[in-house]
Tab-separated table of C-alpha atoms and ligand atoms in Angstrom:
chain	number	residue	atom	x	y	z
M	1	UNK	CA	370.076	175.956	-99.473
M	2	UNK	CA	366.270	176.541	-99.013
M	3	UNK	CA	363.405	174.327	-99.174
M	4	UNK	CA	361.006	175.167	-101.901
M	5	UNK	CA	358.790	172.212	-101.705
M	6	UNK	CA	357.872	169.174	-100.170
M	7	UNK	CA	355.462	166.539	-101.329
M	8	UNK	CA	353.908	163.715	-99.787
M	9	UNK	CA	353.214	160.951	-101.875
M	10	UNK	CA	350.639	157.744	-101.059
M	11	UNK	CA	351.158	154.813	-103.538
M	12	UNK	CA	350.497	150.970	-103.402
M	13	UNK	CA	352.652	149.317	-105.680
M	14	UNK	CA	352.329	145.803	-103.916
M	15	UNK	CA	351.488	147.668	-100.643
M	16	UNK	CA	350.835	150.616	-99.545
M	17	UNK	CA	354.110	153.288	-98.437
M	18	UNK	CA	353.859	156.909	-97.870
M	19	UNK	CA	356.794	159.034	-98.959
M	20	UNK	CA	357.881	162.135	-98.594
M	21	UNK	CA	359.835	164.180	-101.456
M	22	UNK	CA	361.906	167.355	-100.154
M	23	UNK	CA	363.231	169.647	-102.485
M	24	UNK	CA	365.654	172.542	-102.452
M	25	UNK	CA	366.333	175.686	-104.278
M	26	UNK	CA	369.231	174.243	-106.068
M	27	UNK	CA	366.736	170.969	-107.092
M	28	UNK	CA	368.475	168.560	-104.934
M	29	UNK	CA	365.190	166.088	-104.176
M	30	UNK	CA	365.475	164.164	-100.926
M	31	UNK	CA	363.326	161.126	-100.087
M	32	UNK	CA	361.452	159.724	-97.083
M	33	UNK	CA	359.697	156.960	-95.968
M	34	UNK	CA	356.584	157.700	-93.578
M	35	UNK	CA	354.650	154.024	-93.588
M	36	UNK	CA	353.026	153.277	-90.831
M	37	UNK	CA	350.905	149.977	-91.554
M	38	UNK	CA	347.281	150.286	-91.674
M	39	UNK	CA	347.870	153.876	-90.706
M	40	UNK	CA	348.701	155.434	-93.366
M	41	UNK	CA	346.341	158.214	-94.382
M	42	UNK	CA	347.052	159.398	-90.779
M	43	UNK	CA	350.629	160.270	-91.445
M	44	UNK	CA	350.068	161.231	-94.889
M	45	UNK	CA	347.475	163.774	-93.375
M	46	UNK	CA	350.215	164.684	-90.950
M	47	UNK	CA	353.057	165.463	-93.575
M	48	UNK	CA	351.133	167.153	-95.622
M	49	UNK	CA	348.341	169.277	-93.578
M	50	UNK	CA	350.936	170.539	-90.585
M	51	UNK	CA	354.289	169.891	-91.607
M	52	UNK	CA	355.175	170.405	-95.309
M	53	UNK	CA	353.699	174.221	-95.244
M	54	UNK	CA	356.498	175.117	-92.456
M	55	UNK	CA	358.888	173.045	-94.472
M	56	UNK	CA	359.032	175.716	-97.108
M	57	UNK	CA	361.254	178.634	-96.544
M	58	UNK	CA	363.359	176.321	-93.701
M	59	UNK	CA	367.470	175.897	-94.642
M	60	UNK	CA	367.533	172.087	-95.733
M	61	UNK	CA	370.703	171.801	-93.998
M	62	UNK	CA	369.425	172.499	-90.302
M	63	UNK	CA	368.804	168.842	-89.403
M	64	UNK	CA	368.858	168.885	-86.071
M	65	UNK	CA	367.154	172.284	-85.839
M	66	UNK	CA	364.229	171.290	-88.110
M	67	UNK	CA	363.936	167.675	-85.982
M	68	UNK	CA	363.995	169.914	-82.609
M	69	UNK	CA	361.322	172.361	-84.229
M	70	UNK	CA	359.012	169.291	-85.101
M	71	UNK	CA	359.713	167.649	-82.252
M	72	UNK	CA	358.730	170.089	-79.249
M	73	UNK	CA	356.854	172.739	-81.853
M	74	UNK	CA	354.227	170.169	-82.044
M	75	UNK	CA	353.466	170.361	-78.155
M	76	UNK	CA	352.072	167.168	-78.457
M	77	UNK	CA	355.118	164.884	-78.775
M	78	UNK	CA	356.233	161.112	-79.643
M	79	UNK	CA	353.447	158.773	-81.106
M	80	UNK	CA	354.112	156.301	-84.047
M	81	UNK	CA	352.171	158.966	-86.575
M	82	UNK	CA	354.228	161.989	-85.147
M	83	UNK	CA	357.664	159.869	-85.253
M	84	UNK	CA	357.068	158.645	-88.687
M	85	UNK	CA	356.696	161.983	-89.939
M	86	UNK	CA	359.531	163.633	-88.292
M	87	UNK	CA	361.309	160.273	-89.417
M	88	UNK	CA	360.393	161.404	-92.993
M	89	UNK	CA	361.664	164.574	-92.793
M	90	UNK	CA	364.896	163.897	-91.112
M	91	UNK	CA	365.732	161.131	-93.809
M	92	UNK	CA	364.957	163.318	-96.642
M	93	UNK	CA	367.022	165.973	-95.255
M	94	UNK	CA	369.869	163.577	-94.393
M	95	UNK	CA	369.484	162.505	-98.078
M	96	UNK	CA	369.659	165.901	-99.255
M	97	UNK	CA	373.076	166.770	-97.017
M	98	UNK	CA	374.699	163.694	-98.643
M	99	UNK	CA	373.840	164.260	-102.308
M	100	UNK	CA	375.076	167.837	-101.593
M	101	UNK	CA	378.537	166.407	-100.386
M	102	UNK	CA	378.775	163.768	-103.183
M	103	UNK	CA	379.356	160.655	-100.630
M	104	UNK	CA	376.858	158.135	-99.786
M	105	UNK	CA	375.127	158.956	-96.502
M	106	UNK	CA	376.955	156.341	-94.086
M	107	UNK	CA	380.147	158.465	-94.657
M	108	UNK	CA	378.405	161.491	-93.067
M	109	UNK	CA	377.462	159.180	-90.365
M	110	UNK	CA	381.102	157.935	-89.540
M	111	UNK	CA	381.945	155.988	-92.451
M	112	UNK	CA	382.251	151.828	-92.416
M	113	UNK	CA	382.823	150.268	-89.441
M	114	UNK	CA	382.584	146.431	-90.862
M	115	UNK	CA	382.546	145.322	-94.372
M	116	UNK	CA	379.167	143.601	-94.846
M	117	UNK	CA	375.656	144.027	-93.451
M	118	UNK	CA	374.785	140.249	-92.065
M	119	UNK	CA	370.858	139.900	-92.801
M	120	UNK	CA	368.292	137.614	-91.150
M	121	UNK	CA	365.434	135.838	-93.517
M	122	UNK	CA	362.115	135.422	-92.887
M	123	UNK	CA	360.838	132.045	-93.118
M	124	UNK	CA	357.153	130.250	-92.557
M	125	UNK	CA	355.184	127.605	-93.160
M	126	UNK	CA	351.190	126.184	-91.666
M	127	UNK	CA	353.065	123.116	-90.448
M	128	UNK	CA	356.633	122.054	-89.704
M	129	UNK	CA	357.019	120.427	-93.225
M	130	UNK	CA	356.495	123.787	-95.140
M	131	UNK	CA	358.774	125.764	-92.666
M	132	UNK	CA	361.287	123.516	-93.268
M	133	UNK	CA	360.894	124.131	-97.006
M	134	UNK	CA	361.065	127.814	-96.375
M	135	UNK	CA	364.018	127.523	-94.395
M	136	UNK	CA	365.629	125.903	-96.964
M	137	UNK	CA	364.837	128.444	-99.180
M	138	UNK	CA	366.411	131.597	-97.620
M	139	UNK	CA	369.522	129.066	-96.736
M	140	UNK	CA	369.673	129.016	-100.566
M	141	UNK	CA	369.779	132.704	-100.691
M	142	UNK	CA	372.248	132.316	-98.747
M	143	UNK	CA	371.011	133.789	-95.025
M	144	UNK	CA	372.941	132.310	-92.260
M	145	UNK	CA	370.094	133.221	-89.566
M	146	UNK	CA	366.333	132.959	-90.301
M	147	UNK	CA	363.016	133.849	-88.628
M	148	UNK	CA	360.689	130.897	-87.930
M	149	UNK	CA	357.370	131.300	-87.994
M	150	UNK	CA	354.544	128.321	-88.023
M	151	UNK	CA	350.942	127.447	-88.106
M	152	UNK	CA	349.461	126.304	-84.663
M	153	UNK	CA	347.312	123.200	-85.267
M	154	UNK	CA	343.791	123.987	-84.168
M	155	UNK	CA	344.181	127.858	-84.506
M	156	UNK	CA	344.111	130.282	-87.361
M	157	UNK	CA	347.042	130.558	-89.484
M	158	UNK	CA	348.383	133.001	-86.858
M	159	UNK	CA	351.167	135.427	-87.077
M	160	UNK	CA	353.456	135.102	-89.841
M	161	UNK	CA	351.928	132.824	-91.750
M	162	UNK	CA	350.261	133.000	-95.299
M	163	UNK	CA	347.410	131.047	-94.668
M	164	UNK	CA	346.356	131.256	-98.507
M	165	UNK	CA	347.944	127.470	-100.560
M	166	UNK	CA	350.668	128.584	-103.191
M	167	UNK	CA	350.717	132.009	-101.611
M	168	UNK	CA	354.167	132.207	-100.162
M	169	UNK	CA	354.315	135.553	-99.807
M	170	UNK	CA	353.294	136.742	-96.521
M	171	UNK	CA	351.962	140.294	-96.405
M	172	UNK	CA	350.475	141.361	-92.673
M	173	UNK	CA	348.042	144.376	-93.757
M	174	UNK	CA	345.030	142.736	-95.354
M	175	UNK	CA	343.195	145.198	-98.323
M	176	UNK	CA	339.628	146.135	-97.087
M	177	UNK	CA	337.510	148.256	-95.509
M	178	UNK	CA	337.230	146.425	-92.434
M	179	UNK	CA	340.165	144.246	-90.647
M	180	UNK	CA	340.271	140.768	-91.315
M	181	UNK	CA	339.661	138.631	-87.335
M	182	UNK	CA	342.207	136.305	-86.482
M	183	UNK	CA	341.936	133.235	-83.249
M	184	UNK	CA	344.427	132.668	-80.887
M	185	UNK	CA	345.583	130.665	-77.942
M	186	UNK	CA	348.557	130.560	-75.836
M	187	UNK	CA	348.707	127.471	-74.202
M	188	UNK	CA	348.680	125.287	-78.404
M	189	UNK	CA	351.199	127.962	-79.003
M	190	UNK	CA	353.392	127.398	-76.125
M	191	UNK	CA	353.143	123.195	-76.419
M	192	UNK	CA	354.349	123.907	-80.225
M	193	UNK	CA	356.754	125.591	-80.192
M	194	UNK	CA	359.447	123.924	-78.288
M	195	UNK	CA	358.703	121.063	-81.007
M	196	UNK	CA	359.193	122.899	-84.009
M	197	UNK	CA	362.562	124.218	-83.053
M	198	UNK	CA	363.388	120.463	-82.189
M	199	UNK	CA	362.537	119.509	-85.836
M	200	UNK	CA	364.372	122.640	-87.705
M	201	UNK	CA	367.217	121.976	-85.293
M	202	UNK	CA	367.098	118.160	-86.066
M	203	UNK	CA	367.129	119.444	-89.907
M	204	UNK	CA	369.537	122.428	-90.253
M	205	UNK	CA	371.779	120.942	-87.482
M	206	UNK	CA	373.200	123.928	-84.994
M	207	UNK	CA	375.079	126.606	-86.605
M	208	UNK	CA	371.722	128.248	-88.023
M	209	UNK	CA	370.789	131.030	-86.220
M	210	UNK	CA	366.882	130.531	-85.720
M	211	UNK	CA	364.759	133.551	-84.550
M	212	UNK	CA	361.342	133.684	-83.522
M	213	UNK	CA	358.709	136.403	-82.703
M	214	UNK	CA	356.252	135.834	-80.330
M	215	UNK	CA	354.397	139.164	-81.997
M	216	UNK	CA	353.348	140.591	-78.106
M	217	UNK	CA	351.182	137.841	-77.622
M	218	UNK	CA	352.217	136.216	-73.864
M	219	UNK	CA	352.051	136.774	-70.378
M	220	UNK	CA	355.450	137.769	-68.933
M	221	UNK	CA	355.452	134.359	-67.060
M	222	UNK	CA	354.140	132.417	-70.227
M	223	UNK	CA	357.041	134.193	-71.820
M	224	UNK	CA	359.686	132.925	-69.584
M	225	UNK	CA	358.007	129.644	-69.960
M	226	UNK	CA	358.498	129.739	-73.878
M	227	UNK	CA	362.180	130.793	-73.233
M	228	UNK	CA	362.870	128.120	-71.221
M	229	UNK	CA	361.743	125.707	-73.156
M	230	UNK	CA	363.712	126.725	-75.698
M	231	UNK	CA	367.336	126.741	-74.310
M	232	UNK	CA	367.907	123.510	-75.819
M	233	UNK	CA	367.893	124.975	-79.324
M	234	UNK	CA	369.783	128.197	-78.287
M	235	UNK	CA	367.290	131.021	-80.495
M	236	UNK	CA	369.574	133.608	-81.729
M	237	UNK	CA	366.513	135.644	-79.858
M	238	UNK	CA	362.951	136.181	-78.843
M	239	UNK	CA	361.057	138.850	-80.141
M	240	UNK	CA	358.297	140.934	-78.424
M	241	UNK	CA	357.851	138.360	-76.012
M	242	UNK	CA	355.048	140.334	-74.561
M	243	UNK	CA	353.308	143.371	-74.925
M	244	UNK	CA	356.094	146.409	-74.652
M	245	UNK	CA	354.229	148.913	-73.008
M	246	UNK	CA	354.968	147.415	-69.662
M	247	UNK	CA	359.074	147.669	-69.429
M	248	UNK	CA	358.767	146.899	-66.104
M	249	UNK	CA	357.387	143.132	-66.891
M	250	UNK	CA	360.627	142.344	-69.184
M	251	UNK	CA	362.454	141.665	-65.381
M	252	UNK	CA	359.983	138.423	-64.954
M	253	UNK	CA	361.157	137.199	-68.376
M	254	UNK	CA	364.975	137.983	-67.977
M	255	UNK	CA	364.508	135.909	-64.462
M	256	UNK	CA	363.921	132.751	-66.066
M	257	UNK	CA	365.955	132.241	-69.570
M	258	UNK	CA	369.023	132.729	-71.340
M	259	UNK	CA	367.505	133.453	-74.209
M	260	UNK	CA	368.415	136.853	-76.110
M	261	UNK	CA	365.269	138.887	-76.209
M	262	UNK	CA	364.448	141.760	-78.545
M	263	UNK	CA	362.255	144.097	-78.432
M	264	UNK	CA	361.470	147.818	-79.928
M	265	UNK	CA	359.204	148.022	-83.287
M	266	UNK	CA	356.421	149.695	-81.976
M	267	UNK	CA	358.881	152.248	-80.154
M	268	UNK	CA	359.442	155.197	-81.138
M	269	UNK	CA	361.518	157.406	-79.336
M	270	UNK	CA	364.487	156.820	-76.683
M	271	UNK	CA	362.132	157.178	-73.671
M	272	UNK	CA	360.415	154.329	-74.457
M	273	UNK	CA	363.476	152.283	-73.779
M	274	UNK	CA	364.193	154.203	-70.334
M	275	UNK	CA	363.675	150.922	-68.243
M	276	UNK	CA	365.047	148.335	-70.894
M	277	UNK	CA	368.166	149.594	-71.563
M	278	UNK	CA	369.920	150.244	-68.554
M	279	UNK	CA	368.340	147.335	-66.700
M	280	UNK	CA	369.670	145.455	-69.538
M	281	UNK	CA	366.237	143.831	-70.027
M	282	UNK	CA	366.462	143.270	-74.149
M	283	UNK	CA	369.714	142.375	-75.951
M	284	UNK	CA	368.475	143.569	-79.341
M	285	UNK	CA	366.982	146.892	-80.351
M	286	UNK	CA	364.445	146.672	-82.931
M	287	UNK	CA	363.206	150.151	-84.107
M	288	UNK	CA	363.128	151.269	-87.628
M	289	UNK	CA	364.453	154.167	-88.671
M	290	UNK	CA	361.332	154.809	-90.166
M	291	UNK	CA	359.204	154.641	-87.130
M	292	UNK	CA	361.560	156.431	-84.706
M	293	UNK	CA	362.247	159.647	-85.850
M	294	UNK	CA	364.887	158.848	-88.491
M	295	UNK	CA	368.270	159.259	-88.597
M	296	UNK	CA	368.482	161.132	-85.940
M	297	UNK	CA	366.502	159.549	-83.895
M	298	UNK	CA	367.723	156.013	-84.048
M	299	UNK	CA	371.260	157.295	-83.819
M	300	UNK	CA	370.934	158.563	-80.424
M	301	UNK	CA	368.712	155.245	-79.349
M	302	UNK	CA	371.674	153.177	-80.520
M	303	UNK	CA	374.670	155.377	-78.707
M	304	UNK	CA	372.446	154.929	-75.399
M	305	UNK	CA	371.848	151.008	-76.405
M	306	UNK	CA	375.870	150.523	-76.974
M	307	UNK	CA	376.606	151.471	-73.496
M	308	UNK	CA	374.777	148.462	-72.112
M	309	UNK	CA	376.280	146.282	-74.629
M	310	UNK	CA	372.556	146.151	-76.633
M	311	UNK	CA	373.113	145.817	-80.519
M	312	UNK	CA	370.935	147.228	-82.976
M	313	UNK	CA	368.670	145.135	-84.748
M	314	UNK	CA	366.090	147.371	-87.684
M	315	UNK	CA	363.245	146.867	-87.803
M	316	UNK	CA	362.709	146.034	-91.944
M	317	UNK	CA	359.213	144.326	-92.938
M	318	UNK	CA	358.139	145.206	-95.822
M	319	UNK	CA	355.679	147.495	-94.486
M	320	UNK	CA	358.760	149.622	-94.231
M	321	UNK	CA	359.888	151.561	-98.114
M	322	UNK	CA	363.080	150.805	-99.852
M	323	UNK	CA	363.584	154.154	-98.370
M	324	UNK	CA	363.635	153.247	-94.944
M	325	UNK	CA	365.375	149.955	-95.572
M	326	UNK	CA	368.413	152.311	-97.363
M	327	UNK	CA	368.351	154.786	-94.339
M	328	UNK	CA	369.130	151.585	-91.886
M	329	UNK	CA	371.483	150.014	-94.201
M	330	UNK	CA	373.998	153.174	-93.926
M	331	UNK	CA	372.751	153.125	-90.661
M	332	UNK	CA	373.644	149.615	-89.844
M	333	UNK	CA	376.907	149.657	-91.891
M	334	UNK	CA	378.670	152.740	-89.591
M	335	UNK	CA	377.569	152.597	-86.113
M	336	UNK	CA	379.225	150.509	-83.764
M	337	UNK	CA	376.488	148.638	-82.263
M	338	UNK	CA	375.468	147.361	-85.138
M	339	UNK	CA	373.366	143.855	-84.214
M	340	UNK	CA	371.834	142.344	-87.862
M	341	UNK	CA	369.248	143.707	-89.906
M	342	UNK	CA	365.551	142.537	-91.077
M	343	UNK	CA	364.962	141.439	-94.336
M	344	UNK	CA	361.638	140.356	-95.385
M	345	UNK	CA	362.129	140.771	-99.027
M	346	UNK	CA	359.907	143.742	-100.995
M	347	UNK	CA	358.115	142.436	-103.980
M	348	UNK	CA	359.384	142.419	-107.344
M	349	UNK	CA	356.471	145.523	-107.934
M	350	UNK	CA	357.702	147.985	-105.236
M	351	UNK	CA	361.119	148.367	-107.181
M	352	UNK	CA	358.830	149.756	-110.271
M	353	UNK	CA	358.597	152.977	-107.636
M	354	UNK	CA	361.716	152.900	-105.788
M	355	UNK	CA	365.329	152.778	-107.856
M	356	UNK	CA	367.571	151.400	-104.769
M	357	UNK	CA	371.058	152.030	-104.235
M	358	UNK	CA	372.046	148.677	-102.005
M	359	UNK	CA	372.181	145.169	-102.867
M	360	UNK	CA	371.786	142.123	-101.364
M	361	UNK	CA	373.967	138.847	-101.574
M	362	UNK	CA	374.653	135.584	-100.003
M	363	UNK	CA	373.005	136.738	-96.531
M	364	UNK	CA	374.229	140.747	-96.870
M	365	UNK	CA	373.160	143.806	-97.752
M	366	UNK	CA	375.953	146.830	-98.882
M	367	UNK	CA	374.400	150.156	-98.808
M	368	UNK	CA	375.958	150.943	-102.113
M	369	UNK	CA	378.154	153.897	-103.255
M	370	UNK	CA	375.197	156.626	-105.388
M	371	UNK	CA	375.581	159.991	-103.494
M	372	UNK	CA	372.965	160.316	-100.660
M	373	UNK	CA	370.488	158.243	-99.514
M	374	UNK	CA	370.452	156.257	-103.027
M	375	UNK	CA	366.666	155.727	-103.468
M	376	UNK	CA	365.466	157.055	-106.257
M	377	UNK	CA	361.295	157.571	-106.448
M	378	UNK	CA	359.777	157.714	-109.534
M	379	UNK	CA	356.387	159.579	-108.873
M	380	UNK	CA	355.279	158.361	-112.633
M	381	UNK	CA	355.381	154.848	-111.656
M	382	UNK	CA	353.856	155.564	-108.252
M	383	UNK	CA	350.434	157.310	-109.695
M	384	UNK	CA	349.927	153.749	-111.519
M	385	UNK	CA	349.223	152.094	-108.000
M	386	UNK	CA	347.100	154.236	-105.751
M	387	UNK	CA	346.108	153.579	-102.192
M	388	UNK	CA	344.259	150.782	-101.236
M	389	UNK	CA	342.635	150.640	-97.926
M	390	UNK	CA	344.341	148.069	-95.806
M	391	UNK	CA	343.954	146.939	-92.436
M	392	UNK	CA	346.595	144.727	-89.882
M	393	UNK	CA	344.451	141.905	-88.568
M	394	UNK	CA	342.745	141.987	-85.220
M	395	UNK	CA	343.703	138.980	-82.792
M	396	UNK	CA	341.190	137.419	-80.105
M	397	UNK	CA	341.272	134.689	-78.218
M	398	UNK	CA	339.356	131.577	-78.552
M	399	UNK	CA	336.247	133.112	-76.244
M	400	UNK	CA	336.495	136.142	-78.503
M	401	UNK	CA	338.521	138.743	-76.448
M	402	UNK	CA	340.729	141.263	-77.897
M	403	UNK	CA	344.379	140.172	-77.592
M	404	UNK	CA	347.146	141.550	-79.064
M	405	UNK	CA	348.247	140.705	-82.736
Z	501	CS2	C1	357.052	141.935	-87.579
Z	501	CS2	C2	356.498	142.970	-88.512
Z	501	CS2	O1	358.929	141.875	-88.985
Z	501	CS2	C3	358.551	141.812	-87.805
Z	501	CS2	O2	359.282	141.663	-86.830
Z	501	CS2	O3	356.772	142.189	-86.232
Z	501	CS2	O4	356.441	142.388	-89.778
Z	501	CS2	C4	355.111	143.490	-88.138
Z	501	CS2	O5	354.207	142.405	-88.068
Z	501	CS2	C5	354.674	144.459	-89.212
Z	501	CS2	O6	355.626	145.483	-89.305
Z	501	CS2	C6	353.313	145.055	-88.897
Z	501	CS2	O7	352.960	145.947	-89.908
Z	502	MG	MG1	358.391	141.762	-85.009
């Protein structure tokens, strides 16, 4: 089974996603997802000016072999733009391998090893008041853990937050030719805090699992301030407590609080998580499939996770396709270390693309039963909503220095 061709699409149906289409010499089509936020033309660029020509001619059922070959071929190895497009690849082929054996991909991967997918919502607000209404909201939908995110009186609306009236939907990359500028400052954010968890605690009572992402934005000793501060309201986690270049700095943190901390997004390969993992430094692992080489590559960062008891925990914005959401969801329903899985919620317009195979229920996700990956893109649909030039926001603080977004 050769490939004949393989075709990198850009589209912007909502948002901008970048998606690769494999195909064989028996016209099996395999799809995947290559979004990297505000980055995009880079990857595309990748895909199509250095990888797709030595796609063609290559057996579409050498996996590992092709991943290896793109991996260390390149010379110049790991990156978020050179993992996204190996990610592509190895999804598309995993795709392909599936369709060709009539099962749905998780039962190439090992099959189920629980019955459901537990999700966690995303919900935000400028003030307390409108959290609490968007807490209520994914409760509805039935989510039994939920992100909390909130406006910071006297700063921008900050991370998280739609800052637009009557425009719930919160999208990160902002269309433009320029980024949008953003103000921050720690120490508003870290007196908060502490009192927004009181009042969504004092709402929702206990058994909600609340998590929050700090988005890279603290010191590692402002960090363990936050998380002690919040051990009263028991977070189901932190997230990217700090900035995650440092590993190292993730031991101050784990010093001083209980709390569960995860970490991983902006990884995108096991060696980034060479000091975390074995010093037991995170408890949740948060790379997409998407972003970390695929399939393959966020298999083998989970086995090495699951022997220091760290859980997975995908990484699913919607900056990442219904493609890359399907790969984690067989993903997430077979391997053992399974944690819970992001769900931000796609617009109603991305699904005018991307046919999906899963569904979603009462707090859930099942990866569904179609042969393969179960995404179907319909390149039709996608040449109605080109590109648009979109930028992620750049953070300072209030004197005007870069910080981290
Ligand atoms: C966020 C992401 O979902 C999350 O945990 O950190 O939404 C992140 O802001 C975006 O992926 C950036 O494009
Ligand atoms: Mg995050």
């Amino acid at each position: 089974m050769n490939i004949v061709s393989a075709e990198v699409v850009v589209c912007s149906p909502g948002r901008n996603f970048v998606t690769l289409l494999v195909t064989t010499d028996d016209g099996l089509v395999g799809v995947g997802d290559a979004t990297l936020n505000g980055r995009e033309l880079a990857v595309a660029s990748y895909l199509q000016d250095h990888i797709a020509p030595l796609l063609v001619g290559r057996d579409a059922q050498a996996i590992e072999g092709t991943w290896q070959y793109f991996y260390r071929g390149a010379y110049w190895r790991r990156g978020p733009v050179t993992m996204a497009a190996i990610a592509a690849v190895d999804v598309a082929l995993w795709d392909i391998k599936a369709q060709a054996a009539g099962m749905p991909l998780y039962q190439l991967l090992g099959g189920r090893s629980r019955e459901t997918i537990r999700a966690y919502g995303h919900a935000h607000g400028r003030d307390i008041a409108e959290l609490a209404d968007s807490v209520r909201e994914r409760k509805e939908q039935g989510f039994d853990a939920v992100r909390v995110q909130v406006g910071i009186p006297g700063n921008d609306p900050g991370y998280g937050i739609s800052g637009t009236p009557g425009k719930p939907r919160y999208e990160p990359a902002i269309a433009g030719p320029r980024p949008t500028e953003e103000r921050w400052d720690a120490g508003s954010y870290l007196r908060f805090i502490p009192k927004v968890f009181e009042n969504i605690r004092q709402e929702f009572g206990d058994e909600l699992d609340l998590l929050h992402d700090v988005h890279h934005r603290l010191t590692p000793i402002e960090a363990a301030r936050l998380g002690k501060s919040l051990e009263p309201y028991h977070p189901f986690w932190l997230e990217d407590v700090t900035v995650a270049e440092n590993q190292q700095s993730m031991r101050t943190v784990r010093e001083h609080t209980t709390v569960p901390l995860a970490m991983g997004e902006t990884y995108n390969s096991l060696v980034d998580y060479l000091q975390l993992i074995p010093e037991q430094l995170i408890d949740y692992v948060r790379s997409a499939v998407t972003h970390s080489g695929g399939v393959t590559g966020l298999r083998r960062i989970l086995d090495f996770a699951a022997v220091y008891q760290i859980r997975s925990a995908a990484h699913g914005p919607t900056d990442i396709s219904p493609i890359g959401l399907a790969a984690s969801l067989h993903i997430d329903v077979s391997h053992h270390a399974f944690g819970i899985q992001e769900y931000m919620q796609h617009e109603e317009t991305v699904f005018d693309v991307f046919d999906v195979g899963y569904s979603f229920d009462r707090g859930a996700f099942q990866p569904g039963e179609r042969a393969g990956l179960g995404v179907v893109f319909d390149q039709s649909a996608a040449a109605k909503h080109p590109y648009k030039q979109a930028y992620l926001p750049v953070n300072r603080l209030r004197d005007g220095t870069v910080h981290d977004w």
